[in-house]
Every structure is written in structure tokens, then in C-alpha cells.
Amino acid sequence: MVSYQNNISSIDNNADADIPVAQYVRMSTEHQRYSTENQQLAIAEYAKRHGMRIVRTYADAGKSGLRIDGRQELQQLLEDVQKSDIEYRAILVYDVSRWGRFPDPDEAAMYEQTCKRNGIQVIYCAEQFSNDGSLQSTIIKNIKRSMAAEYSRELSVKVFAGQTTLIKKGYRQGGSPGYGLRRQLIDENHNIKGMLKRGEHKSIQTDRILLVPGPPEEIETVNFIYRLFLNDGMPERDIANLLNNQKIISETGRPWTRAVVHQILTNEKYIGNNVFNRVSFKLKMRLEKNDPSKWVRKDGAFEAIVPIETFRQVQAVIEKRSKHLDDSHMLEILKAILARHGALSAIIIDEEDDAPSSMTYRNRFGTLLRAYSLIGFHPRRDYAYLEINRTLRKRYPDLISEITSNIEKRGGWVTSNPDNGLFTVNGELTISLVIARCKLGQNGRNRWIIRLDSSLKPDMTIVVRMAICNSTIFDYYILPLTDFSPETLPFKEFNTFTLDVYRVDTLELFYQLTSREALQEVA
């Protein structure tokens, strides 16, 4: 165990001093020895032995150590240490790996340096080195950080190997089942335990999930889509419009889109094949689309709901439509689109059934603007945002309806003001909803366009940040009126600690805050 004198000599030379300290604990889903309770017991023993008094606890339970986003308590810690009235003088951490298993060891060092720069020392209680800034401790600590990062890489390899084995045995690994399919839960002896509903997950490690056919009416709709495409030559967008006109409900309850129909026409799970690793997000660093040669597959893993020959015929049509084009042919197609529309944008290109997607042009030519310049089109600005904004405006009432429904399910109620767009929850809290369009910045990172009406002054603003495709939600910010201004808004993917404390992946916490329970009246 580390010697007290070496570790906190910069704090106090008196070993009997009642030194106020904080503790940081983190547990992901690893071995029980890293439970937050076990960490706190070891830290408490260390603190008692060295004359310290724990006055604040930061605990990230169930959080990966690979990245700081999502670890709200560590973010809060880093924000607190930069305040002048901080109540503690050091931070106790069980070991280097609890601080983080960052793939880049320098990131862990940066966060520790933030503490040190503000006079708060980080002490690793279970490490066999003194964190005193000496050359020896610095070298050992950096080795430990590298070992923590390497552990993450090795674990990633082992997890992927385990997932690959399960895929080849025919078990489903994550993701929604898809329209026309359902997830069936079985135990280790293949006894059926029931169906998982949307949003539910298995809770026992030895349980497995299979894909099985869904309701007959959904299976018929899937095959109807294949017939429209193959026999009637109807493109995906027209099929989506037809399904919407016939009031057929999609898997998510949202309107059908060209992309959703295309996914049904191309995903092999509809002929029973289990395909994994199309995309990867290893070490939570970067989402990558993998080459088909890297896919992991098990053919015939599930019961098919589309005839295999029908599926192959559809793939042949799609492959012929999207056959590999050289640069000159792609540019000729782009010229034709420009001649038809008089302008170009990502959305205009993506709506062309017989043209490569805007992403294909980006991948081939680097950027859309470069592709534009090669055919002599030089827009003063990209007007695609107008179409995106129009789509997002149409989505606004659906989001309001969704939020209202979830509040009412929890006993609350909502009233809206058509004059200013604000809605009031439980007759006391005024809320403004803002949908933020996402765009790619010049540095290649996501940026959000957020505009607020400062004159409204709602008690709380819910900012819905869209993903780069602007069709799905990336995250939410729940911002109280008193803690932010139009100059300090979440424009970037990673913002200040002060701002990101209001970031959430879902609105569940907001719904809990607005819930109401009926009470019996006391006579």
C-alpha cells in the first residue's frame, strides 16, 4: 500500500491532521472486486489509516472507463475542482483503472492534471507507487495507464470473439428485430421463456435470443413490399408513401420512409440469415462501416419470412441499379440531377432513385463541394438545410405528442399555448422544445444549429439534438432558465463540464420529475 507521507506531502506534513478528501469510484460490468461498495470500503480504510475524512463521493456506476462522456460524476468532479471554494484537498481513487481505461493514456493524465493544477491531488489507494510527481512514480503510473488501455483492447477482442461464436450458433446479438420479426428469449437448454417487447433486454447471462416471425399481418406487409418492388417496379419512396396512405403502422410507429423500406428489402434476416459486424464501434472510438469480407454470418439461423429466391431477385435489381460507377459516370449523373433541379444538395441527391447516395459522392470525392466543383456547380451556400428544417418542423408536433403522452402515463398533465409554442406541465412548469439540426463542421466534427427565443423565458428548455442524418435523435439537453444563456449552448459534441451535466440520452429523468402520484384524502 502507498505510504501516506509520500502521497500527500504536498497537502499536510502532519499525519494526524483531519484532512477533508473526496472519493471517486467507478464500476462498469466487470468483476465483483470492482464493485463501488468494495472500492469504498478500501478507500475508507485508507482514509482512516492516514487521518483523512471523506466529505464527498463521486460514483459512476455501470459506466465504461473508455470515454468520459456518460460519466457524469467524473465530469462533475472535474468541474468542482476548478471552483475556488472546494471543500476537499485530495481525491482518493481505488486504482488507476478506476480513473479510466482510456485508449489514449494521455487523456487520463489530462484529467488528473486538471485536478493537480487546481491544487487537488489524486491518490490511488491500492497502487504500489507514490503519486508524488517523482520520476519513478510517473513512469510506473504511465505504465499502469497503458496496461489499463491494453486491458480494454484485449477485452474488446475477447468480447468480439464471444459474440462471433454466438452469431455462428444462430443467436441474435443486439438491435431491434425489425418489422415483421420478434425476439424470442430462450434459456441455456433452449426452453422458450417468452417474447421480448420493444426496449426490453435479457437479464440472465446464460439466456439467448432468437429471431422468430412476427404477427401474420406484418409478415404479409413485408412480402407486399417485395412484390411492389419486384413485380410492379415501384421504388422504395413510392412504397413508403403507399404504406403511409394505407395507414399501416411501422415498427417504431413513425411514418414509413425510403430508408426503412430499403432496409427491409436488403437485410438478410428476412431470409433467416444471421449477419453481424456490418459496422463496428470498438473501444467506443469511431463508428466504422466494415467491408463485407469482415462480416460474421450464419445462414439459415432463423425461420425465413421472405422466399429466398424472391430476396435474391430483389438484390439483383438493387445491385444492377447501384453497380459500381467510375468517377466520370458518377459526375455525369450529378450533372443530370443538376439539370433537372437547377441546384444540388444532399437531400436532392438522396431522393434520386437511380443515382448514388450523397454519402457515396462524399466517400469518392472527399466532399460534396468538391464533386460539385468538378461539374462546374459552385453554390454560394448549401441550401439542403431548408429541406431538413422543413422535415424537422413536421416532426415537432410528433415530439410534443410523445412527451405529452409519457407525462400523462405518469399521472401528470400538459397544456399548450398556441401563441408562443410553450407547453405547461402540471400547471406549474413552462417548457420550450427546440429541435437542433446537425451539420458537419469544417473540422469534420458534428455541430448543432440551436436558436432560442430569449423573450419567452421558459422555466426549462428541452433541446433535441439530431444525429448527422437529421432523421434520428442523437441526445437531449434539459436546460433550466437560470443556468444557461444563448451564448452558452451545446453546439459541440463535447461541451464544457458545466453544460454537459444537463445532457441525457433519454427523457426518462424528465418524465420522472414531472410524475404525479394520487394521494388519498385524510379526513
Coordinates of C-alpha atoms in Angstrom, one line a residue:
M1 CA 0.0 0.0 0.0
V2 CA 1.2 3.5 -0.7
S3 CA 2.8 5.5 2.1
Y4 CA 0.7 8.4 3.4
Q5 CA 3.7 10.7 3.7
N6 CA 4.8 10.2 0.1
N7 CA 1.3 10.6 -1.3
I8 CA 0.1 13.7 0.4
S9 CA 3.2 15.5 1.4
S10 CA 2.0 18.5 -0.6
I11 CA -1.2 18.6 1.4
D12 CA -0.1 18.4 5.0
N13 CA 3.0 17.2 6.8
N14 CA 1.0 16.3 9.9
A15 CA -0.2 12.7 9.6
D16 CA -2.7 13.2 12.4
A17 CA -4.5 16.0 10.6
D18 CA -8.2 15.5 9.8
I19 CA -7.8 16.2 6.1
P20 CA -11.0 16.6 4.1
V21 CA -10.9 14.5 0.9
A22 CA -13.3 13.2 -1.8
Q23 CA -13.5 9.8 -3.3
Y24 CA -14.2 8.7 -6.8
V25 CA -15.5 5.2 -7.6
R26 CA -16.5 3.6 -10.9
M27 CA -17.8 0.3 -11.9
S28 CA -18.7 -0.9 -15.4
T29 CA -19.8 -4.5 -15.7
E30 CA -16.5 -6.1 -14.6
H31 CA -15.6 -8.4 -11.8
Q32 CA -17.3 -8.0 -8.4
R33 CA -14.0 -6.9 -6.8
Y34 CA -14.5 -3.6 -8.6
S35 CA -18.0 -3.0 -7.1
T36 CA -18.4 0.5 -5.9
E37 CA -19.0 -0.9 -2.4
N38 CA -15.7 -2.8 -2.3
Q39 CA -13.9 0.3 -3.6
Q40 CA -15.5 2.5 -1.0
L41 CA -14.5 0.0 1.8
A42 CA -10.9 0.0 0.7
I43 CA -10.8 3.8 0.3
A44 CA -12.4 4.3 3.7
E45 CA -9.8 2.1 5.4
Y46 CA -7.0 4.0 3.6
A47 CA -8.5 7.4 4.7
K48 CA -8.9 6.2 8.3
R49 CA -5.3 5.0 8.5
H50 CA -4.0 8.3 7.1
G51 CA -6.0 10.8 9.1
M52 CA -8.4 11.7 6.3
R53 CA -12.1 12.5 6.4
I54 CA -14.2 11.7 3.3
V55 CA -16.6 14.6 2.7
R56 CA -17.7 14.0 -0.9
T57 CA -18.3 10.9 -3.0
Y58 CA -18.5 10.8 -6.8
A59 CA -19.8 7.5 -8.1
D60 CA -20.2 6.4 -11.7
A61 CA -22.0 3.0 -11.5
G62 CA -22.4 0.9 -14.6
K63 CA -20.2 3.3 -16.7
S64 CA -17.4 2.2 -19.1
G65 CA -14.0 3.7 -18.5
L66 CA -13.2 4.1 -22.2
R67 CA -14.6 7.6 -22.5
I68 CA -15.6 10.5 -20.3
D69 CA -19.0 11.2 -21.9
G70 CA -21.7 9.4 -20.0
R71 CA -19.6 9.5 -16.8
Q72 CA -21.4 12.4 -15.3
E73 CA -19.9 12.1 -11.8
L74 CA -16.3 12.4 -13.2
Q75 CA -17.4 15.4 -15.2
Q76 CA -18.9 16.9 -12.1
L77 CA -15.7 16.2 -10.2
L78 CA -13.6 18.0 -12.8
E79 CA -15.9 20.9 -12.7
D80 CA -15.9 21.1 -8.9
V81 CA -12.1 21.1 -8.6
Q82 CA -11.9 24.2 -10.7
K83 CA -14.0 26.1 -8.1
S84 CA -12.3 28.3 -5.5
D85 CA -14.5 27.2 -2.6
I86 CA -13.8 23.4 -3.0
E87 CA -14.3 21.7 0.4
Y88 CA -11.7 18.9 0.0
R89 CA -8.0 18.8 -0.6
A90 CA -7.4 15.5 -2.4
I91 CA -9.3 12.8 -4.3
L92 CA -9.0 9.1 -3.4
V93 CA -9.4 6.6 -6.1
Y94 CA -9.1 2.8 -5.7
D95 CA -6.6 2.4 -8.6
V96 CA -5.5 3.7 -12.0
S97 CA -8.1 1.6 -13.9
R98 CA -11.0 3.2 -11.9
W99 CA -9.9 6.6 -13.0
G100 CA -10.3 5.3 -16.5
R101 CA -9.3 2.8 -19.2
F102 CA -8.9 5.4 -21.8
P103 CA -7.5 4.1 -25.1
D104 CA -5.2 7.1 -25.1
P105 CA -3.3 7.1 -21.7
D106 CA -2.7 10.9 -22.2
E107 CA -6.4 11.5 -21.7
A108 CA -6.3 10.1 -18.2
A109 CA -3.2 12.2 -17.5
M110 CA -5.0 15.3 -18.7
Y111 CA -7.9 14.9 -16.3
E112 CA -5.5 14.2 -13.4
Q113 CA -3.5 17.3 -14.4
T114 CA -6.8 19.4 -14.2
C115 CA -7.1 18.4 -10.6
K116 CA -3.4 19.0 -9.8
R117 CA -3.4 22.4 -11.5
N118 CA -6.2 23.4 -9.1
G119 CA -4.3 22.2 -6.0
I120 CA -6.2 18.9 -5.7
Q121 CA -4.1 15.8 -5.6
V122 CA -5.3 12.4 -7.0
I123 CA -4.3 9.5 -4.7
Y124 CA -4.5 5.9 -5.9
C125 CA -5.1 3.9 -2.7
A126 CA -4.5 0.4 -4.0
E127 CA -1.4 1.1 -6.1
Q128 CA 2.1 0.2 -5.1
F129 CA 3.6 3.5 -6.1
S130 CA 3.6 7.0 -4.5
N131 CA 1.8 9.5 -6.7
D132 CA 4.3 12.3 -5.6
G133 CA 5.4 13.5 -9.0
S134 CA 8.8 11.8 -8.8
L135 CA 10.3 10.3 -12.0
Q136 CA 9.7 6.7 -10.6
S137 CA 6.0 7.3 -9.8
T138 CA 5.4 9.0 -13.1
I139 CA 6.9 6.1 -15.1
I140 CA 5.0 3.5 -13.1
K141 CA 1.8 5.4 -13.4
N142 CA 2.1 5.8 -17.1
I143 CA 2.8 2.0 -17.4
K144 CA -0.4 1.4 -15.3
R145 CA -2.4 3.6 -17.6
S146 CA -1.1 1.8 -20.7
M147 CA -1.9 -1.5 -19.0
A148 CA -5.4 -0.3 -18.4
A149 CA -5.8 0.7 -22.0
E150 CA -4.4 -2.6 -23.2
Y151 CA -6.8 -4.4 -20.9
S152 CA -9.7 -2.7 -22.8
R153 CA -8.2 -3.7 -26.1
E154 CA -7.8 -7.3 -25.0
L155 CA -11.3 -7.3 -23.5
S156 CA -12.7 -5.9 -26.8
V157 CA -11.0 -8.8 -28.7
K158 CA -12.4 -11.4 -26.3
V159 CA -15.9 -9.9 -26.4
F160 CA -15.9 -9.8 -30.1
A161 CA -14.7 -13.4 -30.2
G162 CA -17.6 -14.4 -27.9
Q163 CA -20.1 -12.5 -30.0
T164 CA -18.8 -14.2 -33.1
T165 CA -19.2 -17.6 -31.6
L166 CA -22.8 -16.9 -30.6
I167 CA -23.6 -15.5 -34.0
K168 CA -22.3 -18.6 -35.7
K169 CA -24.6 -20.7 -33.4
G170 CA -27.6 -18.7 -34.6
Y171 CA -28.2 -16.4 -31.7
R172 CA -29.2 -12.7 -32.1
Q173 CA -26.8 -10.1 -30.8
G174 CA -28.5 -6.8 -30.0
G175 CA -30.5 -4.4 -32.1
S176 CA -34.3 -4.2 -32.8
P177 CA -35.8 -7.3 -34.5
G178 CA -37.2 -5.3 -37.4
Y179 CA -40.6 -5.0 -38.9
G180 CA -42.3 -8.5 -39.2
L181 CA -39.9 -10.1 -36.7
R182 CA -39.8 -10.6 -33.0
R183 CA -37.2 -11.5 -30.4
Q184 CA -37.7 -14.8 -28.6
L185 CA -36.0 -15.4 -25.3
I186 CA -34.7 -18.9 -24.5
D187 CA -32.7 -20.4 -21.7
E188 CA -29.5 -22.4 -21.9
N189 CA -31.4 -25.6 -22.6
H190 CA -33.4 -23.9 -25.5
N191 CA -36.6 -23.8 -23.5
I192 CA -38.7 -20.9 -24.6
K193 CA -39.2 -18.2 -21.9
G194 CA -41.3 -15.7 -23.9
M195 CA -41.1 -12.7 -26.2
L196 CA -39.1 -9.6 -25.5
K197 CA -41.0 -6.4 -26.1
R198 CA -39.5 -3.3 -27.7
G199 CA -37.0 -1.8 -25.2
E200 CA -36.7 -5.0 -23.1
H201 CA -33.4 -6.9 -22.7
K202 CA -32.4 -10.2 -21.3
S203 CA -31.3 -10.2 -17.7
I204 CA -29.7 -13.6 -17.2
Q205 CA -26.3 -14.1 -18.8
T206 CA -26.9 -17.7 -20.0
D207 CA -30.2 -16.7 -21.8
R208 CA -30.1 -16.4 -25.5
I209 CA -32.2 -14.6 -28.1
L210 CA -33.6 -15.9 -31.4
L211 CA -35.4 -14.0 -34.2
V212 CA -38.8 -15.5 -35.0
P213 CA -41.7 -14.5 -37.4
G214 CA -43.9 -11.7 -36.1
P215 CA -47.7 -11.2 -36.5
P216 CA -49.1 -12.6 -39.7
E217 CA -50.3 -9.1 -40.8
E218 CA -46.7 -7.8 -40.6
I219 CA -45.3 -10.8 -42.5
E220 CA -47.9 -10.1 -45.2
T221 CA -46.8 -6.4 -45.3
V222 CA -43.2 -7.4 -45.7
N223 CA -44.0 -9.7 -48.7
F224 CA -46.3 -7.0 -50.1
I225 CA -43.2 -4.6 -50.1
Y226 CA -41.2 -7.2 -52.0
R227 CA -44.0 -7.7 -54.6
L228 CA -44.4 -4.0 -55.1
F229 CA -40.7 -3.6 -55.7
L230 CA -40.1 -6.7 -57.8
N231 CA -43.3 -7.2 -59.8
D232 CA -44.6 -3.6 -60.0
G233 CA -41.2 -1.9 -60.3
M234 CA -42.2 0.5 -57.6
P235 CA -39.2 2.4 -56.0
E236 CA -38.7 2.5 -52.2
R237 CA -40.0 6.0 -51.8
D238 CA -43.3 5.3 -53.6
I239 CA -43.7 2.1 -51.5
A240 CA -43.2 4.2 -48.3
N241 CA -45.9 6.7 -49.5
L242 CA -48.3 3.9 -50.3
L243 CA -47.9 2.3 -46.8
N244 CA -48.4 5.6 -45.2
N245 CA -51.5 6.3 -47.2
Q246 CA -52.9 2.9 -46.2
K247 CA -52.3 3.8 -42.5
I248 CA -50.0 0.8 -42.0
I249 CA -48.1 1.3 -38.8
S250 CA -44.3 0.9 -39.0
E251 CA -42.2 -0.8 -36.3
T252 CA -41.5 2.4 -34.5
G253 CA -44.9 3.9 -35.1
R254 CA -43.4 6.7 -37.2
P255 CA -44.1 7.3 -40.9
W256 CA -42.5 4.9 -43.4
T257 CA -39.5 6.3 -45.2
R258 CA -37.5 5.3 -48.2
A259 CA -34.6 4.2 -45.9
V260 CA -36.9 1.9 -43.8
V261 CA -38.3 0.2 -46.9
H262 CA -34.8 -0.2 -48.4
Q263 CA -33.6 -1.8 -45.2
I264 CA -36.4 -4.4 -45.4
L265 CA -35.5 -5.1 -49.0
T266 CA -31.8 -5.7 -48.3
N267 CA -31.5 -7.2 -44.8
E268 CA -30.7 -10.9 -44.9
K269 CA -32.5 -11.5 -41.6
Y270 CA -35.8 -11.7 -43.6
I271 CA -34.5 -14.9 -45.2
G272 CA -33.2 -16.2 -41.9
N273 CA -29.6 -15.3 -42.1
N274 CA -27.8 -14.0 -39.0
V275 CA -25.3 -11.3 -40.0
F276 CA -23.1 -9.4 -37.6
N277 CA -20.2 -6.8 -37.7
R278 CA -21.6 -4.8 -40.6
V279 CA -20.4 -1.8 -38.6
S280 CA -18.1 -1.6 -35.6
F281 CA -17.6 0.8 -32.7
K282 CA -14.6 -0.8 -31.0
L283 CA -13.4 0.9 -27.9
K284 CA -16.1 3.5 -28.5
M285 CA -13.7 5.5 -30.6
R286 CA -15.3 5.7 -34.1
L287 CA -18.2 4.1 -35.9
E288 CA -16.9 2.3 -39.0
K289 CA -18.7 0.6 -41.8
N290 CA -17.0 -2.7 -42.4
D291 CA -16.2 -4.4 -45.7
P292 CA -18.5 -7.5 -46.3
S293 CA -15.4 -9.7 -46.0
K294 CA -15.3 -8.9 -42.3
W295 CA -19.0 -9.7 -41.7
V296 CA -19.8 -12.6 -39.4
R297 CA -22.7 -14.8 -40.6
K298 CA -24.8 -17.9 -40.0
D299 CA -27.0 -18.7 -42.9
G300 CA -30.4 -20.3 -42.1
A301 CA -30.2 -19.3 -38.4
F302 CA -33.9 -18.2 -38.2
E303 CA -37.1 -19.1 -40.0
A304 CA -37.4 -17.1 -43.2
I305 CA -40.4 -14.9 -43.8
V306 CA -39.4 -14.0 -47.4
P307 CA -38.8 -16.7 -50.0
I308 CA -35.0 -16.9 -50.7
E309 CA -35.5 -16.7 -54.5
T310 CA -37.6 -13.6 -54.1
F311 CA -34.9 -12.0 -52.0
R312 CA -32.1 -12.8 -54.5
Q313 CA -34.1 -11.4 -57.3
V314 CA -34.6 -8.1 -55.4
Q315 CA -30.8 -8.0 -54.6
A316 CA -30.1 -8.4 -58.3
V317 CA -32.3 -5.5 -59.2
I318 CA -30.7 -3.3 -56.5
E319 CA -27.2 -4.4 -57.4
K320 CA -27.8 -3.6 -61.1
R321 CA -29.2 -0.2 -60.1
S322 CA -26.3 0.6 -57.9
K323 CA -23.5 -1.1 -59.9
H324 CA -20.0 0.3 -59.4
L325 CA -19.6 3.5 -61.4
D326 CA -16.3 5.2 -62.3
D327 CA -15.8 8.8 -61.4
S328 CA -16.7 10.2 -64.8
H329 CA -20.0 8.3 -64.8
M330 CA -20.9 9.5 -61.3
L331 CA -20.2 13.1 -62.4
E332 CA -22.4 12.7 -65.4
I333 CA -25.3 11.5 -63.2
L334 CA -24.7 14.5 -61.0
K335 CA -24.8 16.8 -64.0
A336 CA -28.2 15.3 -65.0
I337 CA -29.5 15.9 -61.5
L338 CA -28.4 19.5 -61.6
A339 CA -30.1 20.0 -65.0
R340 CA -33.4 18.6 -63.6
H341 CA -33.4 20.6 -60.4
G342 CA -31.3 23.7 -61.1
A343 CA -29.4 23.1 -57.8
L344 CA -27.8 20.4 -55.8
S345 CA -28.0 19.3 -52.2
A346 CA -27.5 16.1 -50.2
I347 CA -31.3 15.6 -49.9
I348 CA -31.9 16.2 -53.7
I349 CA -29.2 13.6 -54.5
D350 CA -30.6 11.1 -52.0
E351 CA -34.1 11.4 -53.4
E352 CA -32.9 10.2 -56.8
D353 CA -33.7 6.5 -57.1
D354 CA -31.2 5.7 -59.9
A355 CA -28.3 7.8 -58.5
P356 CA -25.6 7.0 -55.9
S357 CA -26.2 8.5 -52.5
S358 CA -24.7 11.7 -51.3
M359 CA -22.6 9.7 -48.9
T360 CA -21.2 7.8 -51.9
Y361 CA -20.2 11.1 -53.5
R362 CA -18.6 12.2 -50.3
N363 CA -16.6 9.0 -50.0
R364 CA -15.5 9.1 -53.6
F365 CA -14.6 12.7 -53.9
G366 CA -13.8 13.7 -50.3
T367 CA -16.7 16.2 -50.0
L368 CA -19.8 17.1 -51.8
L369 CA -18.5 20.5 -52.6
R370 CA -15.5 19.0 -54.5
A371 CA -17.9 16.9 -56.5
Y372 CA -20.0 20.0 -57.3
S373 CA -16.9 21.9 -58.4
L374 CA -15.9 19.1 -60.8
I375 CA -19.1 19.6 -62.8
G376 CA -18.9 23.4 -62.6
F377 CA -21.5 23.9 -59.9
H378 CA -20.4 26.4 -57.2
P379 CA -23.2 27.1 -54.7
R380 CA -22.9 30.2 -52.6
R381 CA -24.2 28.0 -49.8
D382 CA -25.7 24.6 -49.3
Y383 CA -29.5 25.0 -49.2
A384 CA -30.1 21.5 -48.1
Y385 CA -30.8 22.8 -44.6
L386 CA -34.0 24.3 -45.9
E387 CA -35.4 20.9 -46.7
I388 CA -34.0 19.5 -43.4
N389 CA -35.6 22.3 -41.4
R390 CA -38.9 21.6 -43.2
T391 CA -38.8 18.0 -42.2
L392 CA -37.8 18.8 -38.6
R393 CA -40.7 21.2 -38.4
K394 CA -43.1 18.4 -39.4
R395 CA -41.6 16.2 -36.7
Y396 CA -42.1 18.9 -33.9
P397 CA -45.8 18.1 -33.2
D398 CA -45.0 14.4 -33.0
L399 CA -42.4 15.0 -30.4
I400 CA -44.8 17.2 -28.4
S401 CA -47.3 14.4 -28.6
E402 CA -44.8 11.8 -27.5
I403 CA -43.7 13.9 -24.5
T404 CA -47.3 14.7 -23.5
S405 CA -48.2 11.0 -23.6
N406 CA -45.3 10.0 -21.4
I407 CA -46.1 12.7 -18.9
E408 CA -49.7 11.7 -18.8
K409 CA -48.8 8.0 -18.3
R410 CA -47.1 9.1 -15.1
G411 CA -50.0 11.0 -13.7
G412 CA -49.1 14.4 -15.0
W413 CA -50.9 16.7 -17.4
V414 CA -49.9 19.2 -20.1
T415 CA -51.4 22.3 -21.6
S416 CA -50.1 24.2 -24.6
N417 CA -50.0 27.8 -25.6
P418 CA -50.5 28.1 -29.4
D419 CA -49.4 31.7 -29.4
N420 CA -45.8 31.1 -28.3
G421 CA -45.4 27.3 -28.6
L422 CA -44.7 26.8 -24.9
F423 CA -46.3 24.0 -23.0
T424 CA -47.0 23.9 -19.3
V425 CA -46.6 20.7 -17.2
N426 CA -48.8 20.1 -14.2
G427 CA -49.9 23.7 -14.2
E428 CA -46.6 25.0 -12.9
L429 CA -43.6 24.4 -15.2
T430 CA -43.3 26.0 -18.6
I431 CA -41.3 24.1 -21.2
S432 CA -39.9 25.1 -24.5
L433 CA -39.0 22.3 -27.0
V434 CA -36.2 23.0 -29.6
I435 CA -35.1 20.6 -32.3
A436 CA -31.5 21.2 -33.2
R437 CA -30.3 20.4 -36.8
C438 CA -26.9 18.7 -37.0
K439 CA -24.3 19.6 -39.6
L440 CA -20.7 18.6 -40.3
G441 CA -18.3 21.4 -39.3
Q442 CA -15.2 22.3 -41.3
N443 CA -13.1 20.3 -38.9
G444 CA -15.1 17.2 -39.7
R445 CA -16.9 17.2 -36.3
N446 CA -20.6 17.4 -35.7
R447 CA -22.1 20.8 -34.9
W448 CA -25.6 21.8 -33.9
I449 CA -27.7 24.8 -35.0
I450 CA -29.6 26.0 -31.9
R451 CA -31.8 29.1 -32.0
L452 CA -33.8 30.2 -29.0
D453 CA -36.4 32.9 -28.5
S454 CA -34.9 34.6 -25.4
S455 CA -38.1 36.6 -24.9
L456 CA -40.1 33.5 -23.9
K457 CA -38.1 32.8 -20.8
P458 CA -39.5 29.3 -20.1
D459 CA -38.6 27.6 -16.9
M460 CA -36.9 24.8 -18.8
T461 CA -35.8 24.2 -22.4
I462 CA -35.5 20.7 -23.9
V463 CA -33.0 20.8 -26.7
V464 CA -33.4 17.7 -29.0
R465 CA -30.1 17.3 -30.9
M466 CA -30.4 15.3 -34.1
A467 CA -27.9 12.9 -35.5
I468 CA -25.9 13.8 -38.6
C469 CA -28.6 12.2 -40.8
N470 CA -31.1 14.5 -39.1
S471 CA -33.7 11.7 -39.1
T472 CA -32.8 10.2 -35.7
I473 CA -32.2 11.7 -32.3
F474 CA -28.6 12.0 -31.0
D475 CA -29.2 13.2 -27.5
Y476 CA -31.1 15.7 -25.3
Y477 CA -30.2 18.7 -23.1
I478 CA -32.6 19.7 -20.4
L479 CA -31.6 23.3 -19.7
P480 CA -33.1 25.3 -16.8
L481 CA -33.6 29.1 -17.4
T482 CA -31.2 30.2 -14.7
D483 CA -28.2 28.1 -15.7
F484 CA -27.7 28.9 -19.3
S485 CA -27.8 31.7 -21.9
P486 CA -27.9 31.8 -25.7
E487 CA -24.1 32.3 -25.6
T488 CA -23.6 29.0 -23.7
L489 CA -25.5 26.4 -25.7
P490 CA -24.5 22.8 -26.6
F491 CA -23.3 23.5 -30.1
K492 CA -20.5 20.9 -30.0
E493 CA -20.4 17.1 -29.4
F494 CA -18.4 17.6 -26.2
N495 CA -19.1 20.8 -24.4
T496 CA -18.0 22.2 -21.0
F497 CA -18.5 20.2 -17.9
T498 CA -20.9 22.8 -16.7
L499 CA -23.1 22.3 -19.7
D500 CA -22.8 18.6 -20.3
V501 CA -24.2 17.9 -16.8
Y502 CA -27.6 18.6 -18.4
R503 CA -27.0 16.1 -21.2
V504 CA -29.2 12.9 -21.2
D505 CA -29.6 10.0 -23.7
T506 CA -33.4 9.8 -23.0
L507 CA -36.0 11.9 -21.3
E508 CA -36.8 9.3 -18.7
L509 CA -35.4 11.5 -15.9
F510 CA -37.5 14.4 -17.1
Y511 CA -40.6 12.2 -17.0
Q512 CA -39.8 11.1 -13.5
L513 CA -39.5 14.7 -12.3
T514 CA -42.9 15.5 -13.8
S515 CA -44.7 12.4 -12.5
R516 CA -47.6 12.7 -10.0
E517 CA -49.0 10.2 -7.6
A518 CA -52.6 10.2 -6.4
L519 CA -52.9 10.6 -2.6
Q520 CA -55.8 9.5 -0.5
E521 CA -57.6 12.4 1.2
V522 CA -57.2 12.3 5.0
A523 CA -60.5 13.1 6.9

